[in-house]
Amino acid sequence: MNSAAPPGSTGIHALDVHFFSALLHHPSSSSSLRRGDVIEIQGPASSGKTHLLYELVSTCILPPNIFSIGTDGWDKIAIVFDTDDSFDVHRLSRLLQSRITQYLSRTASSLNTADSAKVTTVLTRILGKLRVFRPSSCFQLAASIANLSSHHATFLSTSEIGLVAIDSMSAFYWPDRFNIEQLRSMPQSSLVTAQTVTGAAASVPSLITSDPLNCVLAALHKFRMSHGPVTVLTNWGLNPSPNSTVKFQLFRQHLHSFPTVLPHDTDTVSASASHEFSNVCLPLTHHITLNFPPMVPYPADMVLPNTPQRDAHHCRRVEVGAQIVGLVRTNRSADVGTFCITITNDGVSIG
């Protein structure tokens, strides 16, 4: 990994405080993140994973100052692999506009027409630092990441890639499981035919037993070592963990090749054995778990004819202004941080 300057901080106070306290070594007192850090964001559907990613992407592509007003921006390229078709650039643009307006409001009580035009111009320039790719399979995702270095050299050679994100790592989980099981159930005669046609007898068994996710992790790790971006991976929360509490739901990892954060008392030998057993090549630095926002109960006096209207109103109350609780853990650290996310139409508040 090259030795360029660290990326910066997340701009999210609660996360930055935890990152600084949980890791002993930081190359800069102004950067809570280190080059090559890998962050997993796990949670059930509609728990705010993509909105948290919006905030991290915004910080990456924002300039360090706007109209002489300081920001938390890194002024770097952000690469997003949208495997779930849920990363909405229009939503990101709206959140960015709200964030820029907040910066400007520090020096002015209101924005006039000229200021609004300036914001639009700046916003267009900032969004030019975002690249979104939408692969349709796990192997296509791995190939796209493997070619990211060439893409950078050809189209983005004057800029640094500060963040690489995959939203979500679980998008191809069920198709991959099905395909692997289909290959493993192939009769021996089919394998012999495949060996004869391909002329590569040794490659067929490895194809059958291989996990496509390993190809993705290997490509990510190679790019991480050569370019040093912060890597953010969103992931589904499918299986409840026995370590969950009444107040907070944790999840077991359903992706068998996926890295995990190790307990703080794990010794070096055990850590090496754990990674060797799981065939992990991409080390995980931080793990963030998000929980469902609290559900508002239906009114006791609700009557059936009014259900559709009240149901729409109820869903809106849950989605807009609801508070999502996050828990953050760091590899081999005893520190556990918590934070809250409030999502509104015009912004995301994290504290």
CSV table of C-alpha atoms in Angstrom, one decimal:
chain,number,residue,atom,x,y,z
A,1,MET,CA,0.0,0.0,0.0
A,2,ASN,CA,1.4,3.4,-0.9
A,3,SER,CA,2.2,5.9,1.8
A,4,ALA,CA,0.2,8.9,0.7
A,5,ALA,CA,-1.6,11.1,3.2
A,6,PRO,CA,-4.5,9.6,5.2
A,7,PRO,CA,-8.0,10.2,3.8
A,8,GLY,CA,-9.5,12.3,6.5
A,9,SER,CA,-12.4,11.9,9.0
A,10,THR,CA,-15.9,10.8,8.3
A,11,GLY,CA,-17.5,14.1,9.4
A,12,ILE,CA,-19.8,12.1,11.7
A,13,HIS,CA,-18.8,13.0,15.2
A,14,ALA,CA,-19.8,9.8,17.0
A,15,LEU,CA,-18.0,7.6,14.4
A,16,ASP,CA,-14.9,9.8,14.5
A,17,VAL,CA,-14.7,9.7,18.3
A,18,HIS,CA,-15.0,5.9,18.3
A,19,PHE,CA,-12.4,5.4,15.5
A,20,PHE,CA,-9.9,7.6,17.3
A,21,SER,CA,-10.3,5.8,20.6
A,22,ALA,CA,-10.6,2.2,19.3
A,23,LEU,CA,-7.4,2.3,17.2
A,24,LEU,CA,-4.0,2.9,18.8
A,25,HIS,CA,-2.2,4.2,15.7
A,26,HIS,CA,-3.4,7.1,13.6
A,27,PRO,CA,-1.0,8.8,11.2
A,28,SER,CA,-2.7,12.1,11.6
A,29,SER,CA,-4.7,13.7,14.4
A,30,SER,CA,-7.1,15.2,11.9
A,31,SER,CA,-8.0,11.8,10.2
A,32,SER,CA,-10.0,9.2,12.1
A,33,LEU,CA,-9.7,6.9,9.1
A,34,ARG,CA,-6.5,5.4,7.8
A,35,ARG,CA,-5.6,4.5,4.2
A,36,GLY,CA,-7.0,1.0,3.4
A,37,ASP,CA,-9.5,0.9,6.2
A,38,VAL,CA,-12.5,-1.5,5.5
A,39,ILE,CA,-15.9,-0.7,7.0
A,40,GLU,CA,-18.9,-3.1,6.9
A,41,ILE,CA,-22.4,-1.6,7.4
A,42,GLN,CA,-24.9,-4.4,8.3
A,43,GLY,CA,-28.6,-4.3,9.0
A,44,PRO,CA,-32.0,-5.4,7.9
A,45,ALA,CA,-33.9,-3.8,5.0
A,46,SER,CA,-34.7,-0.1,5.4
A,47,SER,CA,-32.4,0.3,8.4
A,48,GLY,CA,-30.5,3.2,6.8
A,49,LYS,CA,-27.5,1.4,5.4
A,50,THR,CA,-27.5,3.3,2.0
A,51,HIS,CA,-28.3,6.6,3.8
A,52,LEU,CA,-25.2,6.2,6.0
A,53,LEU,CA,-23.3,5.4,2.8
A,54,TYR,CA,-24.6,8.6,1.2
A,55,GLU,CA,-23.0,10.6,4.1
A,56,LEU,CA,-19.6,8.9,3.7
A,57,VAL,CA,-19.7,9.3,-0.1
A,58,SER,CA,-20.6,13.0,0.4
A,59,THR,CA,-17.7,13.5,2.7
A,60,CYS,CA,-15.3,11.9,0.1
A,61,ILE,CA,-16.4,14.0,-2.9
A,62,LEU,CA,-16.9,17.4,-1.0
A,63,PRO,CA,-14.0,19.9,-1.4
A,64,PRO,CA,-12.3,21.0,1.9
A,65,ASN,CA,-13.9,24.4,1.6
A,66,ILE,CA,-16.9,26.0,-0.2
A,67,PHE,CA,-16.9,29.7,-0.7
A,68,SER,CA,-14.1,30.0,1.9
A,69,ILE,CA,-16.2,28.0,4.4
A,70,GLY,CA,-14.5,24.9,5.8
A,71,THR,CA,-16.1,21.5,5.3
A,72,ASP,CA,-15.1,17.9,6.3
A,73,GLY,CA,-14.6,17.0,2.6
A,74,TRP,CA,-11.7,15.0,1.2
A,75,ASP,CA,-12.1,16.3,-2.4
A,76,LYS,CA,-11.5,12.8,-3.8
A,77,ILE,CA,-13.2,10.4,-6.2
A,78,ALA,CA,-15.8,8.0,-4.9
A,79,ILE,CA,-16.5,4.7,-6.7
A,80,VAL,CA,-19.8,3.0,-5.9
A,81,PHE,CA,-20.8,-0.5,-7.1
A,82,ASP,CA,-24.6,-0.4,-6.9
A,83,THR,CA,-25.5,-4.1,-7.0
A,84,ASP,CA,-28.9,-3.7,-5.3
A,85,ASP,CA,-30.1,-0.9,-7.6
A,86,SER,CA,-30.8,1.1,-4.5
A,87,PHE,CA,-28.1,3.9,-4.7
A,88,ASP,CA,-30.1,6.9,-5.8
A,89,VAL,CA,-27.9,9.7,-7.2
A,90,HIS,CA,-30.8,12.1,-7.1
A,91,ARG,CA,-31.3,11.4,-3.4
A,92,LEU,CA,-27.5,11.9,-2.9
A,93,SER,CA,-27.7,15.2,-4.8
A,94,ARG,CA,-30.6,16.4,-2.5
A,95,LEU,CA,-28.7,15.5,0.6
A,96,LEU,CA,-25.5,17.2,-0.7
A,97,GLN,CA,-27.5,20.3,-1.5
A,98,SER,CA,-28.9,20.4,2.0
A,99,ARG,CA,-25.4,19.9,3.5
A,100,ILE,CA,-23.9,22.7,1.4
A,101,THR,CA,-26.7,25.0,2.4
A,102,GLN,CA,-26.0,24.2,6.0
A,103,TYR,CA,-22.4,25.2,5.5
A,104,LEU,CA,-23.4,28.5,3.9
A,105,SER,CA,-25.9,29.3,6.6
A,106,ARG,CA,-23.0,29.7,9.0
A,107,THR,CA,-22.3,33.0,7.5
A,108,ALA,CA,-25.8,34.1,6.2
A,109,SER,CA,-29.2,33.8,7.7
A,110,SER,CA,-30.8,33.0,4.3
A,111,LEU,CA,-29.7,32.3,0.7
A,112,ASN,CA,-30.6,34.7,-2.2
A,113,THR,CA,-31.1,33.7,-5.8
A,114,ALA,CA,-27.5,34.3,-6.7
A,115,ASP,CA,-26.4,32.0,-3.8
A,116,SER,CA,-28.7,29.3,-4.9
A,117,ALA,CA,-27.2,29.4,-8.4
A,118,LYS,CA,-23.7,29.1,-6.9
A,119,VAL,CA,-24.8,26.1,-4.9
A,120,THR,CA,-26.1,24.4,-8.1
A,121,THR,CA,-22.8,25.1,-9.9
A,122,VAL,CA,-20.8,23.7,-7.0
A,123,LEU,CA,-23.1,20.7,-6.6
A,124,THR,CA,-22.6,19.8,-10.3
A,125,ARG,CA,-18.8,20.0,-9.9
A,126,ILE,CA,-18.9,17.9,-6.8
A,127,LEU,CA,-21.1,15.1,-8.3
A,128,GLY,CA,-18.5,14.9,-11.1
A,129,LYS,CA,-16.3,13.1,-8.6
A,130,LEU,CA,-18.8,10.2,-8.3
A,131,ARG,CA,-18.7,7.1,-10.4
A,132,VAL,CA,-21.5,4.5,-10.1
A,133,PHE,CA,-21.3,1.1,-11.7
A,134,ARG,CA,-24.1,-1.5,-11.7
A,135,PRO,CA,-22.8,-5.0,-12.2
A,136,SER,CA,-25.3,-7.8,-12.7
A,137,SER,CA,-23.5,-10.7,-11.2
A,138,CYS,CA,-20.8,-11.5,-8.6
A,139,PHE,CA,-18.2,-12.4,-11.2
A,140,GLN,CA,-19.0,-9.2,-13.1
A,141,LEU,CA,-18.5,-7.3,-9.9
A,142,ALA,CA,-15.1,-8.9,-9.4
A,143,ALA,CA,-14.1,-8.2,-13.0
A,144,SER,CA,-15.2,-4.5,-12.6
A,145,ILE,CA,-13.1,-4.1,-9.5
A,146,ALA,CA,-10.1,-5.9,-11.1
A,147,ASN,CA,-10.2,-3.3,-13.9
A,148,LEU,CA,-10.7,-0.4,-11.6
A,149,SER,CA,-6.9,0.4,-11.6
A,150,SER,CA,-7.0,0.6,-15.4
A,151,HIS,CA,-10.1,2.8,-15.3
A,152,HIS,CA,-8.4,5.1,-12.8
A,153,ALA,CA,-5.3,5.4,-15.0
A,154,THR,CA,-7.3,6.1,-18.1
A,155,PHE,CA,-10.1,8.4,-17.0
A,156,LEU,CA,-9.2,9.7,-13.5
A,157,SER,CA,-5.4,9.9,-13.5
A,158,THR,CA,-5.3,13.4,-12.1
A,159,SER,CA,-7.5,12.5,-9.1
A,160,GLU,CA,-7.2,10.1,-6.2
A,161,ILE,CA,-9.8,7.5,-5.4
A,162,GLY,CA,-10.7,8.0,-1.8
A,163,LEU,CA,-13.5,5.6,-1.3
A,164,VAL,CA,-14.7,2.4,-2.9
A,165,ALA,CA,-18.2,1.2,-1.9
A,166,ILE,CA,-20.3,-1.9,-2.7
A,167,ASP,CA,-24.0,-1.6,-2.0
A,168,SER,CA,-24.8,-4.4,-1.3
A,169,MET,CA,-22.4,-7.4,-0.8
A,170,SER,CA,-25.5,-9.6,-0.4
A,171,ALA,CA,-27.2,-8.8,-3.7
A,172,PHE,CA,-26.0,-11.9,-5.4
A,173,TYR,CA,-26.1,-14.2,-2.4
A,174,TRP,CA,-29.1,-16.3,-3.4
A,175,PRO,CA,-28.2,-16.7,-7.1
A,176,ASP,CA,-24.6,-17.6,-6.2
A,177,ARG,CA,-25.8,-20.2,-3.7
A,178,PHE,CA,-28.1,-21.7,-6.3
A,179,ASN,CA,-25.4,-21.8,-9.0
A,180,ILE,CA,-22.8,-23.4,-6.7
A,181,GLU,CA,-25.3,-26.1,-5.6
A,182,GLN,CA,-26.1,-26.8,-9.2
A,183,LEU,CA,-22.5,-27.2,-10.1
A,184,ARG,CA,-21.8,-29.5,-7.1
A,185,SER,CA,-24.8,-31.7,-8.1
A,186,MET,CA,-23.5,-32.2,-11.6
A,187,PRO,CA,-23.0,-35.9,-12.5
A,188,GLN,CA,-19.4,-37.1,-13.0
A,189,SER,CA,-20.1,-37.6,-16.7
A,190,SER,CA,-20.8,-33.9,-17.1
A,191,LEU,CA,-17.6,-33.1,-15.3
A,192,VAL,CA,-15.6,-35.3,-17.7
A,193,THR,CA,-17.2,-33.7,-20.7
A,194,ALA,CA,-16.4,-30.2,-19.3
A,195,GLN,CA,-12.8,-31.3,-18.7
A,196,THR,CA,-12.5,-32.6,-22.3
A,197,VAL,CA,-14.0,-29.4,-23.8
A,198,THR,CA,-12.0,-27.0,-21.8
A,199,GLY,CA,-8.8,-29.0,-21.7
A,200,ALA,CA,-8.3,-27.9,-18.1
A,201,ALA,CA,-9.1,-30.8,-15.9
A,202,ALA,CA,-7.7,-29.2,-12.7
A,203,SER,CA,-9.8,-26.1,-13.2
A,204,VAL,CA,-13.2,-27.8,-13.1
A,205,PRO,CA,-13.1,-29.0,-9.4
A,206,SER,CA,-11.9,-25.5,-8.3
A,207,LEU,CA,-14.8,-24.0,-10.3
A,208,ILE,CA,-17.3,-26.2,-8.5
A,209,THR,CA,-15.9,-25.5,-5.0
A,210,SER,CA,-15.1,-21.9,-5.5
A,211,ASP,CA,-17.1,-19.1,-3.9
A,212,PRO,CA,-17.7,-16.1,-6.3
A,213,LEU,CA,-17.5,-13.8,-3.3
A,214,ASN,CA,-13.8,-14.8,-2.8
A,215,CYS,CA,-13.1,-13.3,-6.3
A,216,VAL,CA,-14.7,-10.0,-5.2
A,217,LEU,CA,-12.8,-9.9,-1.9
A,218,ALA,CA,-9.5,-10.7,-3.6
A,219,ALA,CA,-10.0,-8.0,-6.2
A,220,LEU,CA,-10.9,-5.5,-3.5
A,221,HIS,CA,-7.8,-6.4,-1.5
A,222,LYS,CA,-5.5,-6.0,-4.5
A,223,PHE,CA,-6.9,-2.6,-5.2
A,224,ARG,CA,-6.8,-1.6,-1.5
A,225,MET,CA,-3.1,-2.5,-1.4
A,226,SER,CA,-2.2,-0.6,-4.6
A,227,HIS,CA,-4.4,2.5,-4.1
A,228,GLY,CA,-5.3,2.6,-0.4
A,229,PRO,CA,-8.9,3.8,-0.6
A,230,VAL,CA,-11.3,3.5,2.3
A,231,THR,CA,-13.6,0.5,1.5
A,232,VAL,CA,-17.3,0.5,2.6
A,233,LEU,CA,-19.4,-2.6,2.2
A,234,THR,CA,-23.1,-2.7,3.0
A,235,ASN,CA,-24.5,-6.1,4.0
A,236,TRP,CA,-27.9,-7.6,4.8
A,237,GLY,CA,-28.7,-8.6,8.4
A,238,LEU,CA,-30.4,-12.0,7.9
A,239,ASN,CA,-29.7,-14.2,10.8
A,240,PRO,CA,-30.1,-13.0,14.4
A,241,SER,CA,-27.0,-13.4,16.6
A,242,PRO,CA,-27.2,-15.2,20.0
A,243,ASN,CA,-25.2,-12.2,21.3
A,244,SER,CA,-28.2,-9.9,20.7
A,245,THR,CA,-29.8,-8.1,23.6
A,246,VAL,CA,-33.3,-6.9,24.3
A,247,LYS,CA,-32.3,-3.4,23.2
A,248,PHE,CA,-30.1,-4.2,20.2
A,249,GLN,CA,-30.3,-6.8,17.5
A,250,LEU,CA,-27.0,-8.2,16.2
A,251,PHE,CA,-26.6,-10.5,13.2
A,252,ARG,CA,-24.6,-13.5,12.3
A,253,GLN,CA,-22.6,-13.4,9.1
A,254,HIS,CA,-24.4,-15.3,6.3
A,255,LEU,CA,-21.6,-14.7,3.8
A,256,HIS,CA,-19.2,-17.5,4.6
A,257,SER,CA,-16.1,-16.0,3.0
A,258,PHE,CA,-16.7,-12.6,4.5
A,259,PRO,CA,-14.2,-11.1,7.0
A,260,THR,CA,-15.2,-10.4,10.6
A,261,VAL,CA,-14.0,-8.2,13.5
A,262,LEU,CA,-12.1,-10.2,16.0
A,263,PRO,CA,-12.5,-9.9,19.8
A,264,HIS,CA,-10.1,-7.6,21.6
A,265,ASP,CA,-8.5,-10.5,23.5
A,266,THR,CA,-7.7,-12.5,20.3
A,267,ASP,CA,-3.9,-13.3,20.2
A,268,THR,CA,-1.9,-13.2,17.0
A,269,VAL,CA,-1.8,-17.0,16.5
A,270,SER,CA,-5.6,-17.3,16.9
A,271,ALA,CA,-6.2,-14.4,14.6
A,272,SER,CA,-4.0,-16.0,11.9
A,273,ALA,CA,-5.7,-19.3,12.3
A,274,SER,CA,-9.2,-17.7,12.1
A,275,HIS,CA,-8.4,-15.9,8.9
A,276,GLU,CA,-6.7,-19.0,7.4
A,277,PHE,CA,-9.8,-21.1,8.2
A,278,SER,CA,-12.2,-18.7,6.8
A,279,ASN,CA,-10.1,-18.0,3.6
A,280,VAL,CA,-10.4,-14.3,4.2
A,281,CYS,CA,-8.0,-12.1,2.3
A,282,LEU,CA,-9.6,-8.7,3.1
A,283,PRO,CA,-9.2,-7.5,6.7
A,284,LEU,CA,-12.2,-5.8,8.3
A,285,THR,CA,-11.4,-2.7,10.3
A,286,HIS,CA,-14.8,-1.5,11.6
A,287,HIS,CA,-18.2,-3.2,11.7
A,288,ILE,CA,-21.4,-1.1,12.0
A,289,THR,CA,-24.7,-2.7,12.9
A,290,LEU,CA,-28.0,-0.7,12.2
A,291,ASN,CA,-31.3,-1.6,13.8
A,292,PHE,CA,-34.8,-1.1,12.6
A,293,PRO,CA,-36.4,2.3,13.6
A,294,PRO,CA,-39.1,1.8,16.3
A,295,MET,CA,-42.5,1.0,14.8
A,296,VAL,CA,-45.3,3.4,15.8
A,297,PRO,CA,-48.4,1.2,16.8
A,298,TYR,CA,-51.6,1.7,14.9
A,299,PRO,CA,-54.2,3.7,16.9
A,300,ALA,CA,-56.6,1.6,18.9
A,301,ASP,CA,-59.6,3.3,17.4
A,302,MET,CA,-58.6,2.6,13.7
A,303,VAL,CA,-61.6,1.4,11.6
A,304,LEU,CA,-61.3,-0.7,8.5
A,305,PRO,CA,-62.6,1.8,5.9
A,306,ASN,CA,-59.8,4.2,6.9
A,307,THR,CA,-57.0,1.7,6.9
A,308,PRO,CA,-55.4,2.5,3.5
A,309,GLN,CA,-55.2,6.2,4.3
A,310,ARG,CA,-54.0,5.7,7.8
A,311,ASP,CA,-51.6,3.0,6.7
A,312,ALA,CA,-49.9,5.4,4.3
A,313,HIS,CA,-49.7,8.0,7.0
A,314,HIS,CA,-48.3,5.5,9.4
A,315,CYS,CA,-45.6,4.3,7.0
A,316,ARG,CA,-44.5,7.9,6.4
A,317,ARG,CA,-44.1,8.5,10.2
A,318,VAL,CA,-41.9,5.5,10.4
A,319,GLU,CA,-39.7,6.5,7.4
A,320,VAL,CA,-39.4,10.2,7.9
A,321,GLY,CA,-38.0,11.5,11.2
A,322,ALA,CA,-37.6,8.0,12.7
A,323,GLN,CA,-34.4,7.4,14.7
A,324,ILE,CA,-32.2,4.5,13.7
A,325,VAL,CA,-29.7,3.2,16.3
A,326,GLY,CA,-26.2,2.2,15.2
A,327,LEU,CA,-23.5,0.2,17.0
A,328,VAL,CA,-19.9,0.3,15.9
A,329,ARG,CA,-17.1,-2.2,16.7
A,330,THR,CA,-13.5,-2.2,15.7
A,331,ASN,CA,-11.2,-5.2,15.0
A,332,ARG,CA,-9.5,-6.4,18.2
A,333,SER,CA,-10.8,-3.5,20.3
A,334,ALA,CA,-12.9,-3.7,23.4
A,335,ASP,CA,-14.5,-0.3,22.7
A,336,VAL,CA,-18.1,-0.3,21.4
A,337,GLY,CA,-19.6,3.0,20.1
A,338,THR,CA,-23.2,3.9,19.5
A,339,PHE,CA,-24.9,6.6,17.5
A,340,CYS,CA,-28.3,7.6,16.1
A,341,ILE,CA,-29.4,8.4,12.6
A,342,THR,CA,-32.4,10.5,11.8
A,343,ILE,CA,-33.5,10.6,8.2
A,344,THR,CA,-35.7,13.4,6.9
A,345,ASN,CA,-36.7,14.5,3.4
A,346,ASP,CA,-33.9,17.1,3.2
A,347,GLY,CA,-31.1,15.5,5.2
A,348,VAL,CA,-29.5,12.9,7.4
A,349,SER,CA,-28.7,13.8,11.0
A,350,ILE,CA,-26.2,11.5,12.8
A,351,GLY,CA,-25.2,12.0,16.4
